[in-house]
mmCIF file of C-alpha atoms in Angstrom:
data_model
loop_
_atom_site.group_PDB
_atom_site.id
_atom_site.type_symbol
_atom_site.label_atom_id
_atom_site.label_comp_id
_atom_site.label_asym_id
_atom_site.label_seq_id
_atom_site.Cartn_x
_atom_site.Cartn_y
_atom_site.Cartn_z
ATOM 1 C CA MET V 1 12.484 -9.170 11.212
ATOM 2 C CA LEU V 2 12.525 -7.865 7.606
ATOM 3 C CA VAL V 3 10.655 -5.689 5.299
ATOM 4 C CA THR V 4 11.079 -5.999 1.828
ATOM 5 C CA GLY V 5 9.987 -2.501 0.830
ATOM 6 C CA GLY V 6 11.484 -1.324 3.467
ATOM 7 C CA LEU V 7 12.547 2.742 2.079
ATOM 8 C CA GLY V 8 8.859 3.040 0.547
ATOM 9 C CA ALA V 9 6.247 5.516 1.979
ATOM 10 C CA ILE V 10 4.360 2.427 4.022
ATOM 11 C CA GLY V 11 7.645 0.093 4.612
ATOM 12 C CA ALA V 12 9.945 3.084 5.863
ATOM 13 C CA PRO V 13 7.382 4.444 8.617
ATOM 14 C CA LEU V 14 6.702 0.616 9.078
ATOM 15 C CA THR V 15 10.515 -0.025 9.843
ATOM 16 C CA GLU V 16 10.407 3.341 12.119
ATOM 17 C CA GLU V 17 7.346 2.147 14.459
ATOM 18 C CA LEU V 18 8.865 -1.763 14.195
ATOM 19 C CA GLU V 19 12.404 -0.870 15.844
ATOM 20 C CA GLN V 20 10.391 1.412 18.615
ATOM 21 C CA ARG V 21 8.484 -1.456 19.541
ATOM 22 C CA GLY V 22 11.721 -3.312 20.007
ATOM 23 C CA HIS V 23 12.169 -5.485 17.521
ATOM 24 C CA ASP V 24 15.198 -6.220 15.416
ATOM 25 C CA VAL V 25 14.345 -5.165 11.822
ATOM 26 C CA TRP V 26 16.383 -5.700 8.448
ATOM 27 C CA VAL V 27 14.862 -4.070 5.040
ATOM 28 C CA ALA V 28 15.601 -4.936 1.519
ATOM 29 C CA ASP V 29 14.816 -2.486 -0.878
ATOM 30 C CA ARG V 30 16.519 -1.612 -4.268
ATOM 31 C CA PRO V 31 18.454 1.615 -4.225
ATOM 32 C CA TRP V 32 21.391 1.889 -2.876
ATOM 33 C CA ASN V 33 20.976 3.491 1.377
ATOM 34 C CA GLU V 34 23.249 3.909 4.483
ATOM 35 C CA ARG V 35 21.338 2.081 6.782
ATOM 36 C CA ASP V 36 23.122 -0.538 8.573
ATOM 37 C CA ARG V 37 20.615 -3.337 8.667
ATOM 38 C CA TYR V 38 19.888 -3.365 4.822
ATOM 39 C CA TYR V 39 20.128 -5.155 2.127
ATOM 40 C CA ARG V 40 20.056 -4.022 -1.520
ATOM 41 C CA CYS V 41 18.291 -6.349 -3.009
ATOM 42 C CA ASP V 42 15.642 -6.992 -6.137
ATOM 43 C CA VAL V 43 12.761 -9.146 -5.000
ATOM 44 C CA SER V 44 12.508 -10.275 -9.279
ATOM 45 C CA GLU V 45 15.983 -11.442 -8.899
ATOM 46 C CA TYR V 46 15.834 -14.923 -6.519
ATOM 47 C CA ARG V 47 19.794 -14.820 -6.428
ATOM 48 C CA GLN V 48 19.958 -11.490 -4.878
ATOM 49 C CA LEU V 49 16.785 -12.688 -2.197
ATOM 50 C CA GLU V 50 18.321 -16.046 -1.765
ATOM 51 C CA ARG V 51 21.266 -14.233 -0.503
ATOM 52 C CA VAL V 52 19.323 -12.394 2.667
ATOM 53 C CA PHE V 53 17.721 -15.368 4.002
ATOM 54 C CA ALA V 54 21.455 -17.404 3.378
ATOM 55 C CA ASP V 55 22.972 -14.840 5.225
ATOM 56 C CA ARG V 56 20.157 -14.173 7.976
ATOM 57 C CA GLU V 57 17.510 -15.932 9.591
ATOM 58 C CA PHE V 58 14.102 -14.097 9.773
ATOM 59 C CA ASP V 59 11.127 -14.772 12.589
ATOM 60 C CA TYR V 60 8.889 -12.683 10.420
ATOM 61 C CA VAL V 61 8.770 -10.867 6.891
ATOM 62 C CA TYR V 62 6.751 -8.019 6.223
ATOM 63 C CA HIS V 63 6.469 -8.183 2.062
ATOM 64 C CA LEU V 64 6.000 -4.776 0.423
ATOM 65 C CA GLY V 65 8.348 -4.899 -1.896
ATOM 66 C CA ALA V 66 6.787 -4.069 -5.063
ATOM 67 C CA GLU V 67 5.290 -1.995 -8.431
ATOM 68 C CA PHE V 68 2.547 0.067 -7.170
ATOM 69 C CA GLY V 69 -0.483 1.732 -8.909
ATOM 70 C CA ARG V 70 -3.113 0.920 -11.842
ATOM 71 C CA ARG V 71 -1.257 3.489 -14.325
ATOM 72 C CA ASN V 72 2.135 2.148 -13.161
ATOM 73 C CA GLY V 73 0.979 -1.252 -14.002
ATOM 74 C CA GLU V 74 -0.153 -0.686 -17.778
ATOM 75 C CA ASP V 75 2.932 1.575 -18.445
ATOM 76 C CA PHE V 76 5.691 -0.546 -17.234
ATOM 77 C CA TYR V 77 3.340 -3.990 -17.296
ATOM 78 C CA GLU V 78 7.066 -5.982 -17.757
ATOM 79 C CA THR V 79 8.602 -4.976 -14.655
ATOM 80 C CA MET V 80 5.357 -5.105 -12.769
ATOM 81 C CA TRP V 81 4.682 -8.727 -13.202
ATOM 82 C CA GLN V 82 7.991 -9.263 -12.771
ATOM 83 C CA SER V 83 8.007 -7.944 -9.180
ATOM 84 C CA ASN V 84 4.741 -8.424 -7.833
ATOM 85 C CA ALA V 85 3.848 -11.977 -9.184
ATOM 86 C CA VAL V 86 7.564 -13.661 -9.625
ATOM 87 C CA GLY V 87 8.612 -11.882 -7.243
ATOM 88 C CA THR V 88 6.045 -13.002 -4.661
ATOM 89 C CA LYS V 89 6.722 -16.479 -5.860
ATOM 90 C CA HIS V 90 10.691 -15.950 -4.876
ATOM 91 C CA VAL V 91 9.526 -15.218 -1.042
ATOM 92 C CA LEU V 92 7.051 -17.700 -0.788
ATOM 93 C CA ARG V 93 9.890 -20.388 -1.997
ATOM 94 C CA LEU V 94 12.214 -18.994 0.141
ATOM 95 C CA GLN V 95 9.292 -19.354 3.126
ATOM 96 C CA ALA V 96 9.086 -22.657 2.594
ATOM 97 C CA GLU V 97 12.572 -23.364 3.116
ATOM 98 C CA HIS V 98 13.592 -21.186 5.903
ATOM 99 C CA ASP V 99 9.984 -21.135 7.667
ATOM 100 C CA PHE V 100 9.336 -17.433 8.349
ATOM 101 C CA ARG V 101 5.880 -16.151 9.061
ATOM 102 C CA LEU V 102 4.916 -13.381 5.923
ATOM 103 C CA ILE V 103 3.041 -10.756 6.462
ATOM 104 C CA PHE V 104 1.587 -9.567 2.861
ATOM 105 C CA ALA V 105 0.522 -6.234 1.219
ATOM 106 C CA SER V 106 -1.832 -6.380 -0.408
ATOM 107 C CA SER V 107 -4.578 -3.678 -2.075
ATOM 108 C CA SER V 108 -7.942 -3.031 -1.855
ATOM 109 C CA GLU V 109 -8.106 -2.818 -5.904
ATOM 110 C CA VAL V 110 -8.608 -6.664 -5.462
ATOM 111 C CA TYR V 111 -12.008 -6.253 -4.641
ATOM 112 C CA GLY V 112 -12.389 -4.946 -8.287
ATOM 113 C CA ASP V 113 -16.142 -4.200 -9.837
ATOM 114 C CA TYR V 114 -18.001 -5.204 -6.437
ATOM 115 C CA ASP V 115 -19.976 -2.319 -5.455
ATOM 116 C CA GLY V 116 -20.903 -2.743 -2.058
ATOM 117 C CA VAL V 117 -19.254 -2.849 1.628
ATOM 118 C CA MET V 118 -15.750 -4.318 0.967
ATOM 119 C CA GLU V 119 -15.576 -7.572 3.499
ATOM 120 C CA GLU V 120 -12.461 -9.475 3.194
ATOM 121 C CA SER V 121 -14.838 -12.508 2.057
ATOM 122 C CA VAL V 122 -15.940 -10.342 -1.119
ATOM 123 C CA PRO V 123 -12.957 -11.874 -3.527
ATOM 124 C CA LEU V 124 -13.190 -15.492 -2.970
ATOM 125 C CA GLU V 125 -17.574 -15.642 -2.431
ATOM 126 C CA GLU V 126 -18.602 -12.560 -5.263
ATOM 127 C CA GLY V 127 -15.660 -13.366 -7.542
ATOM 128 C CA PRO V 128 -15.271 -9.676 -8.960
ATOM 129 C CA ARG V 129 -13.266 -9.096 -11.781
ATOM 130 C CA GLN V 130 -10.177 -7.351 -11.210
ATOM 131 C CA LEU V 131 -9.969 -4.095 -13.782
ATOM 132 C CA ASN V 132 -6.299 -3.347 -14.354
ATOM 133 C CA ASP V 133 -2.992 -5.231 -14.172
ATOM 134 C CA TYR V 134 -1.510 -4.062 -11.144
ATOM 135 C CA ALA V 135 -5.507 -5.184 -9.349
ATOM 136 C CA ILE V 136 -4.826 -8.947 -11.027
ATOM 137 C CA SER V 137 -1.284 -9.198 -9.826
ATOM 138 C CA LYS V 138 -2.354 -7.996 -6.511
ATOM 139 C CA TRP V 139 -4.993 -11.035 -6.335
ATOM 140 C CA VAL V 140 -2.246 -13.542 -8.332
ATOM 141 C CA ASN V 141 -0.013 -12.491 -5.199
ATOM 142 C CA GLU V 142 -3.239 -13.159 -2.749
ATOM 143 C CA GLN V 143 -3.957 -16.786 -4.800
ATOM 144 C CA GLN V 144 -0.075 -17.562 -4.492
ATOM 145 C CA ILE V 145 -0.103 -17.129 -0.977
ATOM 146 C CA MET V 146 -3.126 -19.535 -0.279
ATOM 147 C CA ASN V 147 -1.899 -22.006 -2.547
ATOM 148 C CA ALA V 148 1.058 -22.457 -0.553
ATOM 149 C CA ALA V 149 -0.366 -22.646 2.510
ATOM 150 C CA ASP V 150 -2.114 -25.725 1.164
ATOM 151 C CA ARG V 151 0.851 -26.822 -0.449
ATOM 152 C CA HIS V 152 3.568 -26.070 1.828
ATOM 153 C CA GLY V 153 2.385 -25.443 5.311
ATOM 154 C CA THR V 154 3.531 -21.703 5.396
ATOM 155 C CA GLU V 155 1.891 -19.017 7.630
ATOM 156 C CA SER V 156 0.917 -16.118 6.674
ATOM 157 C CA VAL V 157 -1.354 -13.047 6.924
ATOM 158 C CA ARG V 158 -2.876 -10.969 3.926
ATOM 159 C CA VAL V 159 -3.521 -7.242 4.932
ATOM 160 C CA ARG V 160 -5.250 -4.701 2.235
ATOM 161 C CA PHE V 161 -4.563 -0.859 1.906
ATOM 162 C CA PHE V 162 -7.285 1.625 1.063
ATOM 163 C CA ASN V 163 -6.035 4.585 0.000
ATOM 164 C CA THR V 164 -3.135 4.996 2.299
ATOM 165 C CA TYR V 165 -1.364 8.926 2.204
ATOM 166 C CA GLY V 166 0.647 11.166 4.050
ATOM 167 C CA PRO V 167 3.165 12.287 5.176
ATOM 168 C CA GLY V 168 6.710 10.902 3.311
ATOM 169 C CA GLU V 169 4.755 9.813 0.024
ATOM 170 C CA ARG V 170 6.878 11.535 -2.341
ATOM 171 C CA TYR V 171 4.424 12.888 -5.913
ATOM 172 C CA SER V 172 5.224 11.199 -9.120
ATOM 173 C CA GLU V 173 2.354 10.923 -11.625
ATOM 174 C CA TYR V 174 1.647 7.692 -10.393
ATOM 175 C CA ARG V 175 1.248 7.988 -6.449
ATOM 176 C CA SER V 176 -1.750 8.157 -4.326
ATOM 177 C CA VAL V 177 -4.930 10.397 -5.228
ATOM 178 C CA VAL V 178 -4.271 12.609 -2.063
ATOM 179 C CA CYS V 179 -0.511 12.826 -2.704
ATOM 180 C CA LYS V 180 -1.523 14.071 -6.491
ATOM 181 C CA PHE V 181 -4.083 16.532 -5.747
ATOM 182 C CA CYS V 182 -1.709 18.302 -3.068
ATOM 183 C CA TYR V 183 1.346 18.246 -5.169
ATOM 184 C CA ARG V 184 -0.677 19.625 -7.781
ATOM 185 C CA ALA V 185 -2.645 21.910 -5.834
ATOM 186 C CA LEU V 186 0.446 23.056 -4.044
ATOM 187 C CA HIS V 187 2.491 23.949 -7.406
ATOM 188 C CA ASP V 188 -0.665 25.448 -9.137
ATOM 189 C CA LEU V 189 -0.521 23.167 -11.445
ATOM 190 C CA PRO V 190 -3.902 21.490 -13.563
ATOM 191 C CA TYR V 191 -5.696 17.967 -12.253
ATOM 192 C CA HIS V 192 -8.730 16.185 -13.146
ATOM 193 C CA VAL V 193 -11.019 14.747 -10.619
ATOM 194 C CA TYR V 194 -13.270 12.033 -11.348
ATOM 195 C CA GLU V 195 -16.649 13.279 -9.700
ATOM 196 C CA ASP V 196 -18.604 9.664 -9.633
ATOM 197 C CA HIS V 197 -15.953 7.987 -7.705
ATOM 198 C CA HIS V 198 -15.670 7.737 -3.394
ATOM 199 C CA ARG V 199 -13.152 5.840 -1.383
ATOM 200 C CA SER V 200 -11.979 5.272 2.345
ATOM 201 C CA PHE V 201 -8.586 6.536 3.137
ATOM 202 C CA THR V 202 -6.259 5.849 5.568
ATOM 203 C CA TYR V 203 -3.881 8.166 7.185
ATOM 204 C CA ILE V 204 -0.288 6.616 7.455
ATOM 205 C CA ASP V 205 0.345 6.320 10.839
ATOM 206 C CA ASP V 206 -3.285 4.517 11.972
ATOM 207 C CA THR V 207 -2.160 2.127 8.618
ATOM 208 C CA VAL V 208 1.408 1.757 10.050
ATOM 209 C CA ARG V 209 -0.026 1.208 13.448
ATOM 210 C CA THR V 210 -2.393 -1.422 12.589
ATOM 211 C CA LEU V 211 0.124 -2.891 10.404
ATOM 212 C CA ALA V 212 2.607 -3.601 13.391
ATOM 213 C CA ASN V 213 0.266 -4.649 15.228
ATOM 214 C CA VAL V 214 -0.592 -8.088 13.205
ATOM 215 C CA VAL V 215 2.691 -9.756 14.731
ATOM 216 C CA ASP V 216 1.280 -9.818 18.170
ATOM 217 C CA SER V 217 -1.230 -11.347 17.087
ATOM 218 C CA PHE V 218 -0.797 -13.427 14.565
ATOM 219 C CA HIS V 219 -3.721 -15.493 12.851
ATOM 220 C CA PRO V 220 -2.297 -17.757 9.938
ATOM 221 C CA GLY V 221 -4.211 -17.756 7.084
ATOM 222 C CA GLU V 222 -6.196 -14.631 7.995
ATOM 223 C CA VAL V 223 -6.899 -11.171 5.576
ATOM 224 C CA TYR V 224 -7.583 -8.194 6.728
ATOM 225 C CA ASN V 225 -8.689 -4.684 5.532
ATOM 226 C CA ILE V 226 -6.912 -1.864 7.443
ATOM 227 C CA ALA V 227 -8.928 1.662 5.928
ATOM 228 C CA GLY V 228 -10.313 4.808 7.497
ATOM 229 C CA GLU V 229 -14.056 4.716 8.660
ATOM 230 C CA GLU V 230 -14.883 7.312 6.862
ATOM 231 C CA TYR V 231 -16.287 7.721 3.016
ATOM 232 C CA TYR V 232 -15.513 10.584 0.944
ATOM 233 C CA GLY V 233 -16.605 11.432 -2.474
ATOM 234 C CA ILE V 234 -12.871 12.268 -5.181
ATOM 235 C CA LYS V 235 -14.523 15.788 -5.254
ATOM 236 C CA GLU V 236 -14.856 16.619 -1.873
ATOM 237 C CA LEU V 237 -11.326 15.389 -1.290
ATOM 238 C CA SER V 238 -9.945 17.555 -3.592
ATOM 239 C CA ASP V 239 -12.472 20.413 -2.062
ATOM 240 C CA MET V 240 -11.102 19.857 1.429
ATOM 241 C CA VAL V 241 -7.498 20.224 -0.512
ATOM 242 C CA LEU V 242 -8.459 23.504 -2.024
ATOM 243 C CA GLY V 243 -10.138 24.939 0.863
ATOM 244 C CA TYR V 244 -6.872 24.250 3.285
ATOM 245 C CA LEU V 245 -4.199 25.809 0.706
ATOM 246 C CA ASP V 246 -7.283 28.794 0.244
ATOM 247 C CA LYS V 247 -7.307 28.462 -3.756
ATOM 248 C CA ASP V 248 -10.093 27.868 -6.299
ATOM 249 C CA ASP V 249 -10.676 25.163 -8.605
ATOM 250 C CA THR V 250 -10.005 27.128 -12.026
ATOM 251 C CA ARG V 251 -7.305 24.487 -12.349
ATOM 252 C CA VAL V 252 -9.465 21.484 -11.888
ATOM 253 C CA GLU V 253 -10.813 19.296 -14.890
ATOM 254 C CA TYR V 254 -14.108 17.675 -13.526
ATOM 255 C CA ARG V 255 -14.981 13.955 -15.284
ATOM 256 C CA GLY V 256 -17.243 11.382 -14.619
ATOM 257 C CA THR V 257 -16.206 8.012 -14.281
ATOM 258 C CA GLU V 258 -12.776 6.390 -14.659
ATOM 259 C CA ALA V 259 -12.158 3.729 -17.148
ATOM 260 C CA HIS V 260 -10.333 0.431 -15.360
ATOM 261 C CA ASN V 261 -11.568 1.739 -11.812
ATOM 262 C CA THR V 262 -13.017 0.756 -8.900
ATOM 263 C CA LEU V 263 -16.242 3.000 -8.749
ATOM 264 C CA ASN V 264 -16.585 3.157 -5.051
ATOM 265 C CA LYS V 265 -14.317 1.812 -1.829
ATOM 266 C CA LYS V 266 -16.141 1.798 1.277
ATOM 267 C CA ALA V 267 -14.103 -1.182 3.479
ATOM 268 C CA SER V 268 -15.557 -3.224 6.151
ATOM 269 C CA VAL V 269 -13.084 -3.034 9.618
ATOM 270 C CA GLU V 270 -14.082 -5.082 11.772
ATOM 271 C CA LYS V 271 -11.818 -7.868 11.580
ATOM 272 C CA ALA V 272 -8.429 -5.858 11.426
ATOM 273 C CA THR V 273 -10.595 -3.534 14.748
ATOM 274 C CA ARG V 274 -11.367 -7.109 16.588
ATOM 275 C CA ASP V 275 -7.863 -8.919 16.009
ATOM 276 C CA LEU V 276 -4.990 -5.872 15.416
ATOM 277 C CA ASP V 277 -6.804 -2.979 17.651
ATOM 278 C CA HIS V 278 -7.146 -1.249 14.497
ATOM 279 C CA GLU V 279 -8.337 2.641 14.988
ATOM 280 C CA GLN V 280 -8.485 5.167 12.763
ATOM 281 C CA ARG V 281 -7.364 8.133 14.981
ATOM 282 C CA VAL V 282 -6.616 11.014 12.385
ATOM 283 C CA SER V 283 -9.388 12.530 9.731
ATOM 284 C CA LEU V 284 -8.756 13.243 6.566
ATOM 285 C CA GLU V 285 -9.815 16.799 7.897
ATOM 286 C CA GLU V 286 -6.725 16.457 10.380
ATOM 287 C CA GLY V 287 -4.336 14.538 7.800
ATOM 288 C CA LEU V 288 -4.787 16.749 4.859
ATOM 289 C CA PRO V 289 -3.710 19.475 6.518
ATOM 290 C CA ARG V 290 0.071 17.442 7.909
ATOM 291 C CA THR V 291 0.732 16.174 3.954
ATOM 292 C CA ILE V 292 0.116 19.395 2.883
ATOM 293 C CA ASP V 293 2.684 20.963 5.192
ATOM 294 C CA TRP V 294 5.284 17.839 5.146
ATOM 295 C CA MET V 295 4.814 18.756 0.715
ATOM 296 C CA ARG V 296 5.674 22.332 1.825
ATOM 297 C CA ASP V 297 8.732 21.350 4.123
ATOM 298 C CA HIS V 298 9.648 18.288 1.649
ATOM 299 C CA TYR V 299 10.110 20.664 -1.531
ATOM 300 C CA ASP V 300 10.765 24.023 0.368
ATOM 301 C CA LEU V 301 7.868 25.469 -0.559
ATOM 302 C CA GLU V 302 7.283 28.860 1.006
#
């Protein structure tokens, strides 16, 4: 197997999980790394990616290598489009040539301005409007994959992540809302909360376990939501973080609605539960302390 983006917040624990299950896993990512089964590779550069597949044949490729996040996609849109759209096109060209099965990491962002329970059929049947470049890029990727299957008979599965969080996600202003709240609260830094928004959250272990299950129950052409079954307001999330840290909200600025961002993300996970044995084992109340404790250790905080 190959995991592109295999050093990332989801890619690294996924690689570990697959190896624990006995798979021979190789990683492709951009930084230098001491890992034995490793290719330094930027998926947006075809020559670099082509060399990986010339060197070794893979049965399955998990394609997680991409730029992440709405604000990142606005501030660095050139890099985002090159990595996400062009990079995925490179992978699909090589899939048609080398005949591997693809598992593609999409995003709940593809549901755009849809405000109901997000079943997998919604983007095609309801045609919601994606609200930012990152969201658009992920829907472009899914259409690229569907078109490749029609034209070349390639076999792929798409998975849509819903707010995956947990240990291993290092802070930046472009990371997930859980990561940002935990980090900034730990460091007594101000942050803002959009009170009108609600989310399904997914602890990293639950995401990775279901993602690894795809190769054991591979249904070409399928798409799955991977999400927790709990549903919280963003203010509830902030309150839980502050409560665990025994801090008040004096450094929190409350706002209403964030422009260009989906208001509510409530996921249906019936398909993933049926086909991939998906299960939420870690609640947000359990996962947040684990995340905060990991950050304390990672950033050497008392």
